[in-house]
mmCIF file of C-alpha atoms in Angstrom:
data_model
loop_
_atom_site.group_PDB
_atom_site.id
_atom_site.type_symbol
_atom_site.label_atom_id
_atom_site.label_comp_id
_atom_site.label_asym_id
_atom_site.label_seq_id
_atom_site.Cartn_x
_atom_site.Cartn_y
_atom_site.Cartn_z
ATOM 1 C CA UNK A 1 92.505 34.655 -78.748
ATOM 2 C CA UNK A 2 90.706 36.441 -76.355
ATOM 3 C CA UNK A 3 89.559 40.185 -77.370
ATOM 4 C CA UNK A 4 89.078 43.430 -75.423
ATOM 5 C CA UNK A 5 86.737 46.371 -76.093
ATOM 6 C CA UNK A 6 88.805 49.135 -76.246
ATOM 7 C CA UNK A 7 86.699 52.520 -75.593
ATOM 8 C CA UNK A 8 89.035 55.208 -76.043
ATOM 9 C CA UNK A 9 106.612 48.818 -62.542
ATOM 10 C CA UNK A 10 106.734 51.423 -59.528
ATOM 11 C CA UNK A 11 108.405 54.728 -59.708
ATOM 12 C CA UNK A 12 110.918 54.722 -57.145
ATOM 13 C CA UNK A 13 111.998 58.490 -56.912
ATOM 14 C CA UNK A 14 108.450 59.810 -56.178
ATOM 15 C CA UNK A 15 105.223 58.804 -55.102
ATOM 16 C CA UNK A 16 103.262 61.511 -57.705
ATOM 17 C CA UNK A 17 103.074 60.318 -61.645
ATOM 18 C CA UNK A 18 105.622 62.794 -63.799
ATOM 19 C CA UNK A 19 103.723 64.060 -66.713
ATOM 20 C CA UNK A 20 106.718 64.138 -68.285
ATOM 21 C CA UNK A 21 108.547 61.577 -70.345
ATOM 22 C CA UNK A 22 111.767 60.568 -69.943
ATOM 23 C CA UNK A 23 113.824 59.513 -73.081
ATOM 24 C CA UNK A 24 117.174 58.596 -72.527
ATOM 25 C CA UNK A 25 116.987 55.394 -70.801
ATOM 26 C CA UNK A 26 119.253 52.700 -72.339
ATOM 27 C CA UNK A 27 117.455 49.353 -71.698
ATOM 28 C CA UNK A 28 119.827 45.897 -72.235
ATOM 29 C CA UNK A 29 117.887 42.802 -73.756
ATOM 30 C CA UNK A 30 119.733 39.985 -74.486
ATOM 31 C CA UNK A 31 118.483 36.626 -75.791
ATOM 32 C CA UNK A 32 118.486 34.545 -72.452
ATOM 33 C CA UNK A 33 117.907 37.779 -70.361
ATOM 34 C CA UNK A 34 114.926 39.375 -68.954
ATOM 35 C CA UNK A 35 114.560 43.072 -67.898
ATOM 36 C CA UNK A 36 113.049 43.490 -64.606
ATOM 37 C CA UNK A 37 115.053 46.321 -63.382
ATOM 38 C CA UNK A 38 118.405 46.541 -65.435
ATOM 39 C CA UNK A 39 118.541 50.560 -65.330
ATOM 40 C CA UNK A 40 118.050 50.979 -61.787
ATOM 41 C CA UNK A 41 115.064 52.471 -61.682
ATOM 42 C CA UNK A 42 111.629 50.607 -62.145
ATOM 43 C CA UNK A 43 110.569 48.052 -59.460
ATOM 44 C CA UNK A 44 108.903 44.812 -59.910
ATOM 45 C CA UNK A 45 108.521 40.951 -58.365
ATOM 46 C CA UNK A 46 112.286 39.088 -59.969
ATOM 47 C CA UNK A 47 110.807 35.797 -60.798
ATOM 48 C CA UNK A 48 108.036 35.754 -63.232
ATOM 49 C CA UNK A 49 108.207 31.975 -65.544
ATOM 50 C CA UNK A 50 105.148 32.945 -67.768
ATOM 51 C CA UNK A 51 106.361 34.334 -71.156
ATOM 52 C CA UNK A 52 102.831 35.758 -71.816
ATOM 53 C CA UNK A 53 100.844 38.264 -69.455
ATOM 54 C CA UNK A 54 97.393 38.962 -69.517
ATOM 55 C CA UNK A 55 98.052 42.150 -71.184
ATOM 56 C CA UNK A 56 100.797 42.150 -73.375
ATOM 57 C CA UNK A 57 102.699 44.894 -75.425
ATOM 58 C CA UNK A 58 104.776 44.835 -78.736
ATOM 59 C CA UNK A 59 107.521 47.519 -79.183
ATOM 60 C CA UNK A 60 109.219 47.146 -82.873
ATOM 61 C CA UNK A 61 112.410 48.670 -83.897
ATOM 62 C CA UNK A 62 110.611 51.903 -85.123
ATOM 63 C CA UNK A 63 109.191 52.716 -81.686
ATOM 64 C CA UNK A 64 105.817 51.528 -82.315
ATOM 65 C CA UNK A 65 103.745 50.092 -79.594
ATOM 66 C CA UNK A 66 101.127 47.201 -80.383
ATOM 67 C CA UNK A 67 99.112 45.687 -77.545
ATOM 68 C CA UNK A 68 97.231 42.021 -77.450
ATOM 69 C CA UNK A 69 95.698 40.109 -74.791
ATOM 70 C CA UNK A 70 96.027 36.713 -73.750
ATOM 71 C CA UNK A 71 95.242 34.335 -71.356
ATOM 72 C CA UNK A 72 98.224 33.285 -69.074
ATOM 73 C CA UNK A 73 98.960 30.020 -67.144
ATOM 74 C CA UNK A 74 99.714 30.780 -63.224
ATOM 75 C CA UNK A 75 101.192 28.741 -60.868
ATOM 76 C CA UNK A 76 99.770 28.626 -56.750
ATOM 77 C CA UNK A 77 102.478 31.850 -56.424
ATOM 78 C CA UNK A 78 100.558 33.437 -59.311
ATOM 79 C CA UNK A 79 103.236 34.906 -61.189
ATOM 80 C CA UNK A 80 102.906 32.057 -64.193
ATOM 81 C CA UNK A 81 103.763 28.954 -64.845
ATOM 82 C CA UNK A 82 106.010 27.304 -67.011
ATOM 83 C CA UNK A 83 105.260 24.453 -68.707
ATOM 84 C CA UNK A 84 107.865 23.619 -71.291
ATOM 85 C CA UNK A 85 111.216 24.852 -70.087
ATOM 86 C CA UNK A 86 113.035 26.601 -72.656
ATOM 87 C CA UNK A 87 110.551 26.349 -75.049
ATOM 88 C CA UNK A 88 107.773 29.238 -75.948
ATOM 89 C CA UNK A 89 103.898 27.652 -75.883
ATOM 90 C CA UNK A 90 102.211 28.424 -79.526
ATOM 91 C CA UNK A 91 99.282 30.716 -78.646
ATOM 92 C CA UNK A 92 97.592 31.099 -81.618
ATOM 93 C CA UNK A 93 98.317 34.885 -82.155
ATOM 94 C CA UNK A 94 97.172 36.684 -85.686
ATOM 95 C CA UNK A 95 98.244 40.028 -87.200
ATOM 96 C CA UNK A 96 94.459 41.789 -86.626
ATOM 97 C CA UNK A 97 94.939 41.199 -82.367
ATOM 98 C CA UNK A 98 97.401 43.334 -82.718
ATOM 99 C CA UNK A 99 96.402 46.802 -81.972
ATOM 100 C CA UNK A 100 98.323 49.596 -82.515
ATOM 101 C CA UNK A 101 98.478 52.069 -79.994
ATOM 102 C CA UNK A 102 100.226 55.902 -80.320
ATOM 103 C CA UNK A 103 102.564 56.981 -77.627
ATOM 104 C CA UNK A 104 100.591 60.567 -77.597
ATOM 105 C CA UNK A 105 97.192 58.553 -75.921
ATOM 106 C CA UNK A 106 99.245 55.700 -74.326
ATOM 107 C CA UNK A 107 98.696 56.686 -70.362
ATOM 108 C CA UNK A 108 94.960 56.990 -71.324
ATOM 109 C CA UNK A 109 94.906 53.446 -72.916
ATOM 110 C CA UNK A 110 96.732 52.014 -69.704
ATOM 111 C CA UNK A 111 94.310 53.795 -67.667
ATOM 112 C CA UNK A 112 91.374 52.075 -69.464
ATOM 113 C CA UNK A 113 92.813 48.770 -70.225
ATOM 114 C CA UNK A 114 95.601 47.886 -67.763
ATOM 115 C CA UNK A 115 95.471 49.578 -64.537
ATOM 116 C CA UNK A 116 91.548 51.091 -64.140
ATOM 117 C CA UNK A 117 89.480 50.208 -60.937
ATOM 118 C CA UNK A 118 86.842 48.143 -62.524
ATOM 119 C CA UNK A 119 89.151 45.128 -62.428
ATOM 120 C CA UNK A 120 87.434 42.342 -60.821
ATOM 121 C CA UNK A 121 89.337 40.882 -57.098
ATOM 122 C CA UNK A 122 90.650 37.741 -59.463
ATOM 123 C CA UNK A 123 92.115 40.043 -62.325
ATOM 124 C CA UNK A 124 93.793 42.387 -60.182
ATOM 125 C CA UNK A 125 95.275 39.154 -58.425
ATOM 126 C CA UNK A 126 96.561 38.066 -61.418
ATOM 127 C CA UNK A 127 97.403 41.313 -63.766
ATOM 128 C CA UNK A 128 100.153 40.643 -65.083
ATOM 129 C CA UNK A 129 102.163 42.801 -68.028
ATOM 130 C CA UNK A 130 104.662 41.756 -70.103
ATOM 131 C CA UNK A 131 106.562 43.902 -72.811
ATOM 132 C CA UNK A 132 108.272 41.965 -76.014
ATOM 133 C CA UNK A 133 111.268 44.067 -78.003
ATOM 134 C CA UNK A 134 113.982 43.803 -80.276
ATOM 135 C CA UNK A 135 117.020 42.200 -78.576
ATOM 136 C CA UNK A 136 119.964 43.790 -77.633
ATOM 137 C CA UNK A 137 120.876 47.202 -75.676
ATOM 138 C CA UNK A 138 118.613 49.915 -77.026
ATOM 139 C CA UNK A 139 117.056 53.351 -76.574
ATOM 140 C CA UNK A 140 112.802 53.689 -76.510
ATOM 141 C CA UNK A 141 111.265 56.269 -75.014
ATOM 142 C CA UNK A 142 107.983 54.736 -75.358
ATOM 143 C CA UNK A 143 108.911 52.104 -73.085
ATOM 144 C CA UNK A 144 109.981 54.361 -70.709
ATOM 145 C CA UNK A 145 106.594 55.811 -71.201
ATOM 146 C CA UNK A 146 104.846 52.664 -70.402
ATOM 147 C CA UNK A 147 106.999 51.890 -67.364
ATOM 148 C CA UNK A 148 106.249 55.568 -66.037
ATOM 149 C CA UNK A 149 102.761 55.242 -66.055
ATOM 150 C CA UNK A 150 102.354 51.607 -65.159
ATOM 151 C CA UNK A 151 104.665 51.925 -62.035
ATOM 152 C CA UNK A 152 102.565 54.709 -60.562
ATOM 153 C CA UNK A 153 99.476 53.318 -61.103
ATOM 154 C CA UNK A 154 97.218 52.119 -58.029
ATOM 155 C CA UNK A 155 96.445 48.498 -59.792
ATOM 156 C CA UNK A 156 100.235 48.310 -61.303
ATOM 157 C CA UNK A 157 100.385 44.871 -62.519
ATOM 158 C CA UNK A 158 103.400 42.219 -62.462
ATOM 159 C CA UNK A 159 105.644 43.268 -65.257
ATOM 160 C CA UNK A 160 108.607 41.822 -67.305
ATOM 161 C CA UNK A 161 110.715 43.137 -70.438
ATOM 162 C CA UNK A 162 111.703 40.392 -72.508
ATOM 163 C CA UNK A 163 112.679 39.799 -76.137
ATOM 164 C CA UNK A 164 109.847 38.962 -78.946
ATOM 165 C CA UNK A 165 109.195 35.236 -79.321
ATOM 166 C CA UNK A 166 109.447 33.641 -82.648
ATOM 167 C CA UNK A 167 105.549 33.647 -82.667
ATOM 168 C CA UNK A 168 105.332 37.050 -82.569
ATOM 169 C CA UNK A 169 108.164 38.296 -84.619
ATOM 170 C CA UNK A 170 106.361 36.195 -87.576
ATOM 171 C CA UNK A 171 102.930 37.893 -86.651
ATOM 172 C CA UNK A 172 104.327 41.534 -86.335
ATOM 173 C CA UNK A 173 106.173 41.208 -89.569
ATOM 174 C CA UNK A 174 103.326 39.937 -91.397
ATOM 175 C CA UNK A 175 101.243 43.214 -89.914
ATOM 176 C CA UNK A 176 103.538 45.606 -89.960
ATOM 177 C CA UNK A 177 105.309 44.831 -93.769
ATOM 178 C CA UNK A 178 103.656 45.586 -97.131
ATOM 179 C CA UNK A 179 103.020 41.707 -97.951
ATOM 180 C CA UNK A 180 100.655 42.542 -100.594
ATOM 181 C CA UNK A 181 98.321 39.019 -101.315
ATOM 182 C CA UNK A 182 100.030 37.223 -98.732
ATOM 183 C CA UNK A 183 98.156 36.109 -95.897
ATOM 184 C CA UNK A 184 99.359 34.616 -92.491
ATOM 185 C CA UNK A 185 99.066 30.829 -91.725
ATOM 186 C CA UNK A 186 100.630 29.331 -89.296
ATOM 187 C CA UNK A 187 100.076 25.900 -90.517
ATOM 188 C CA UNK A 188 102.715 27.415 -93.592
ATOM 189 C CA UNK A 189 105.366 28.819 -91.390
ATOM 190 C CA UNK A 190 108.539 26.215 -90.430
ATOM 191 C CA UNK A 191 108.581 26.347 -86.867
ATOM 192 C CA UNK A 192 111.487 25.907 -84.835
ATOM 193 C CA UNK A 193 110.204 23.395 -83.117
ATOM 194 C CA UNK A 194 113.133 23.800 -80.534
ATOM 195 C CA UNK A 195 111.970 26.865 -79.208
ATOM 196 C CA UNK A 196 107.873 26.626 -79.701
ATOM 197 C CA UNK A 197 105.500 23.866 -78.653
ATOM 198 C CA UNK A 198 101.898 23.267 -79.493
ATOM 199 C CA UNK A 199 99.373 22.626 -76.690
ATOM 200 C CA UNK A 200 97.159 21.512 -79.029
ATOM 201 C CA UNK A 201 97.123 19.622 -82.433
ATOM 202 C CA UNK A 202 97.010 20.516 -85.956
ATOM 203 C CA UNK A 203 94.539 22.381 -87.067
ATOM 204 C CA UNK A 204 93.979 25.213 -85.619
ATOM 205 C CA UNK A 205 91.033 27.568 -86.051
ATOM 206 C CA UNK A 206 91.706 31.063 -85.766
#
Protein backbone atom coordinates (compact mmCIF):
# COMPACT_ATOMS: atom_id res chain seq x y z
CA UNK A 1 0.00 0.00 0.00
CA UNK A 2 1.51 2.98 -1.01
CA UNK A 3 1.92 5.85 1.81
CA UNK A 4 1.85 9.66 1.74
CA UNK A 5 3.59 12.19 4.02
CA UNK A 6 1.04 14.18 5.24
CA UNK A 7 2.51 17.71 6.55
CA UNK A 8 -0.30 19.45 7.97
CA UNK A 9 -15.99 18.10 -8.89
CA UNK A 10 -16.50 21.81 -10.26
CA UNK A 11 -18.76 24.30 -8.71
CA UNK A 12 -21.15 25.20 -11.23
CA UNK A 13 -22.89 28.39 -9.74
CA UNK A 14 -19.63 30.40 -9.33
CA UNK A 15 -16.24 30.54 -10.37
CA UNK A 16 -14.89 31.85 -6.58
CA UNK A 17 -14.61 28.91 -3.71
CA UNK A 18 -17.63 29.59 -0.94
CA UNK A 19 -16.08 29.51 2.42
CA UNK A 20 -19.09 28.36 3.47
CA UNK A 21 -20.47 24.88 3.82
CA UNK A 22 -23.44 23.75 2.60
CA UNK A 23 -25.36 20.99 4.58
CA UNK A 24 -28.46 19.99 3.27
CA UNK A 25 -27.64 18.13 0.24
CA UNK A 26 -29.41 14.73 0.02
CA UNK A 27 -27.01 12.44 -1.94
CA UNK A 28 -28.72 8.87 -3.42
CA UNK A 29 -26.29 5.75 -3.37
CA UNK A 30 -27.61 2.71 -4.31
CA UNK A 31 -25.80 -0.63 -4.65
CA UNK A 32 -25.32 -0.76 -8.55
CA UNK A 33 -25.28 3.13 -8.74
CA UNK A 34 -22.61 5.63 -8.84
CA UNK A 35 -22.90 9.37 -7.93
CA UNK A 36 -21.39 11.58 -10.41
CA UNK A 37 -23.85 14.32 -10.35
CA UNK A 38 -27.24 13.00 -8.85
CA UNK A 39 -28.11 16.47 -7.02
CA UNK A 40 -27.60 18.66 -9.83
CA UNK A 41 -24.94 20.42 -8.86
CA UNK A 42 -21.23 19.10 -8.95
CA UNK A 43 -19.64 18.39 -12.39
CA UNK A 44 -17.42 15.64 -13.37
CA UNK A 45 -16.29 13.15 -16.53
CA UNK A 46 -19.69 10.21 -16.47
CA UNK A 47 -17.66 7.20 -17.17
CA UNK A 48 -15.00 6.36 -14.75
CA UNK A 49 -14.54 1.96 -14.59
CA UNK A 50 -11.78 2.13 -11.83
CA UNK A 51 -13.33 1.47 -8.36
CA UNK A 52 -10.14 2.87 -6.69
CA UNK A 53 -8.58 6.48 -7.30
CA UNK A 54 -5.32 7.55 -6.51
CA UNK A 55 -6.61 9.36 -3.60
CA UNK A 56 -9.37 7.87 -2.02
CA UNK A 57 -11.80 8.93 0.86
CA UNK A 58 -13.93 6.94 3.47
CA UNK A 59 -17.14 8.61 4.83
CA UNK A 60 -18.84 6.22 7.66
CA UNK A 61 -22.29 6.55 8.91
CA UNK A 62 -21.15 8.98 11.74
CA UNK A 63 -19.81 11.58 9.31
CA UNK A 64 -16.29 10.75 9.68
CA UNK A 65 -13.91 11.16 6.87
CA UNK A 66 -10.83 8.68 6.46
CA UNK A 67 -8.49 9.08 3.50
CA UNK A 68 -5.96 6.26 1.87
CA UNK A 69 -4.02 6.16 -1.18
CA UNK A 70 -3.69 3.72 -3.76
CA UNK A 71 -2.41 2.99 -6.89
CA UNK A 72 -5.08 2.78 -9.73
CA UNK A 73 -5.14 0.84 -13.06
CA UNK A 74 -5.91 3.32 -16.19
CA UNK A 75 -6.91 2.52 -19.39
CA UNK A 76 -5.37 4.67 -22.85
CA UNK A 77 -8.62 7.20 -21.90
CA UNK A 78 -7.11 7.41 -18.40
CA UNK A 79 -10.07 7.35 -16.38
CA UNK A 80 -9.31 3.47 -15.10
CA UNK A 81 -9.60 0.36 -16.13
CA UNK A 82 -11.57 -2.45 -15.31
CA UNK A 83 -10.35 -5.62 -15.13
CA UNK A 84 -12.84 -8.00 -13.59
CA UNK A 85 -16.32 -6.83 -14.43
CA UNK A 86 -18.51 -6.87 -11.57
CA UNK A 87 -16.09 -7.91 -9.32
CA UNK A 88 -13.92 -5.48 -6.82
CA UNK A 89 -9.82 -6.24 -7.19
CA UNK A 90 -8.41 -7.14 -3.46
CA UNK A 91 -5.93 -4.31 -2.78
CA UNK A 92 -4.43 -5.21 0.18
CA UNK A 93 -5.85 -2.34 2.39
CA UNK A 94 -5.17 -2.38 6.46
CA UNK A 95 -6.88 -0.42 9.26
CA UNK A 96 -3.47 1.92 10.05
CA UNK A 97 -3.70 3.46 6.01
CA UNK A 98 -6.53 4.75 7.06
CA UNK A 99 -6.16 8.24 8.20
CA UNK A 100 -8.58 10.08 9.80
CA UNK A 101 -9.11 13.43 8.78
CA UNK A 102 -11.55 16.29 10.71
CA UNK A 103 -13.96 18.21 8.62
CA UNK A 104 -12.68 21.58 10.55
CA UNK A 105 -8.92 21.18 8.52
CA UNK A 106 -10.37 19.23 5.52
CA UNK A 107 -9.89 22.12 2.62
CA UNK A 108 -6.31 22.45 4.04
CA UNK A 109 -5.65 18.63 3.72
CA UNK A 110 -7.08 18.73 0.03
CA UNK A 111 -4.97 21.62 -0.60
CA UNK A 112 -1.82 19.68 0.47
CA UNK A 113 -2.65 16.26 -0.63
CA UNK A 114 -5.15 16.32 -3.52
CA UNK A 115 -5.24 19.39 -5.49
CA UNK A 116 -1.66 21.45 -4.65
CA UNK A 117 0.63 22.58 -7.61
CA UNK A 118 3.56 20.41 -6.92
CA UNK A 119 1.85 17.54 -8.73
CA UNK A 120 4.10 16.20 -11.27
CA UNK A 121 2.61 16.52 -15.43
CA UNK A 122 1.83 12.46 -15.04
CA UNK A 123 -0.12 12.80 -11.62
CA UNK A 124 -2.14 15.63 -12.54
CA UNK A 125 -2.95 13.51 -15.80
CA UNK A 126 -4.10 10.91 -13.87
CA UNK A 127 -5.60 12.41 -10.37
CA UNK A 128 -8.21 10.78 -9.87
CA UNK A 129 -10.67 10.88 -6.51
CA UNK A 130 -13.00 8.59 -5.50
CA UNK A 131 -15.34 8.81 -2.34
CA UNK A 132 -16.76 5.32 -0.69
CA UNK A 133 -20.15 5.70 1.70
CA UNK A 134 -22.83 3.95 3.23
CA UNK A 135 -25.47 2.98 0.63
CA UNK A 136 -28.63 4.38 0.23
CA UNK A 137 -30.09 8.13 0.07
CA UNK A 138 -28.41 10.12 2.82
CA UNK A 139 -27.50 13.51 4.26
CA UNK A 140 -23.38 14.45 4.87
CA UNK A 141 -22.30 17.63 4.99
CA UNK A 142 -18.81 16.62 4.94
CA UNK A 143 -19.17 15.36 1.58
CA UNK A 144 -20.56 18.31 0.48
CA UNK A 145 -17.52 19.80 2.01
CA UNK A 146 -15.20 17.76 0.00
CA UNK A 147 -17.08 18.29 -3.26
CA UNK A 148 -16.98 22.20 -2.56
CA UNK A 149 -13.49 22.42 -2.29
CA UNK A 150 -12.40 19.81 -4.77
CA UNK A 151 -14.63 21.30 -7.60
CA UNK A 152 -13.04 24.72 -7.29
CA UNK A 153 -9.76 23.71 -7.13
CA UNK A 154 -7.23 24.53 -10.12
CA UNK A 155 -5.86 20.67 -10.24
CA UNK A 156 -9.59 19.21 -9.46
CA UNK A 157 -9.14 15.64 -10.08
CA UNK A 158 -11.61 12.96 -11.76
CA UNK A 159 -14.10 12.14 -9.09
CA UNK A 160 -16.80 9.46 -8.36
CA UNK A 161 -19.21 8.73 -5.25
CA UNK A 162 -19.73 5.21 -4.89
CA UNK A 163 -20.69 2.76 -2.14
CA UNK A 164 -17.84 1.06 0.23
CA UNK A 165 -16.52 -2.22 -1.17
CA UNK A 166 -16.57 -5.27 0.92
CA UNK A 167 -12.75 -4.71 1.40
CA UNK A 168 -13.16 -1.71 2.98
CA UNK A 169 -16.23 -2.07 5.03
CA UNK A 170 -14.16 -5.07 6.79
CA UNK A 171 -11.07 -2.66 7.21
CA UNK A 172 -13.11 0.41 8.53
CA UNK A 173 -14.96 -1.74 10.96
CA UNK A 174 -11.98 -3.32 12.27
CA UNK A 175 -10.49 0.53 12.80
CA UNK A 176 -13.19 2.22 13.73
CA UNK A 177 -14.90 -0.59 16.46
CA UNK A 178 -13.51 -1.37 19.93
CA UNK A 179 -12.20 -5.00 18.85
CA UNK A 180 -10.11 -5.25 21.82
CA UNK A 181 -7.19 -8.29 21.02
CA UNK A 182 -8.46 -8.79 17.71
CA UNK A 183 -6.33 -8.07 14.93
CA UNK A 184 -7.13 -7.84 11.11
CA UNK A 185 -6.13 -10.66 8.66
CA UNK A 186 -7.31 -10.97 5.64
CA UNK A 187 -6.17 -14.43 5.11
CA UNK A 188 -9.14 -15.04 8.21
CA UNK A 189 -11.93 -13.13 6.66
CA UNK A 190 -14.54 -15.35 4.20
CA UNK A 191 -14.50 -13.48 1.17
CA UNK A 192 -17.22 -13.27 -1.15
CA UNK A 193 -15.44 -14.39 -3.70
CA UNK A 194 -18.32 -13.19 -6.09
CA UNK A 195 -17.70 -9.74 -5.63
CA UNK A 196 -13.65 -9.59 -4.84
CA UNK A 197 -10.78 -11.09 -6.80
CA UNK A 198 -7.15 -11.49 -5.94
CA UNK A 199 -4.47 -10.28 -8.39
CA UNK A 200 -2.16 -12.07 -6.64
CA UNK A 201 -1.88 -15.37 -4.59
CA UNK A 202 -2.03 -16.34 -1.08
CA UNK A 203 0.02 -14.93 1.07
CA UNK A 204 0.09 -11.70 1.24
CA UNK A 205 2.54 -9.47 3.10
CA UNK A 206 1.24 -6.44 4.45
Amino acid sequence: MKKILFIGVLLIISCKESTTPVDNDVYNITKNHWMYDSIGKYDTIPHFSELYGRCNFIIDSTNRAYFYTTTPIYSSDCLGLELNPGKTRFINLFPNDLIKVDDKIMDHFIELNIVNDDMDYITKKFNTLVIATPTGTFNSPILTNILTKVSVSKNKPVWIVRPLTQEERIVLKHKTEDRTGIIYDPHLVEWDTTKIYFEKPWPIIP
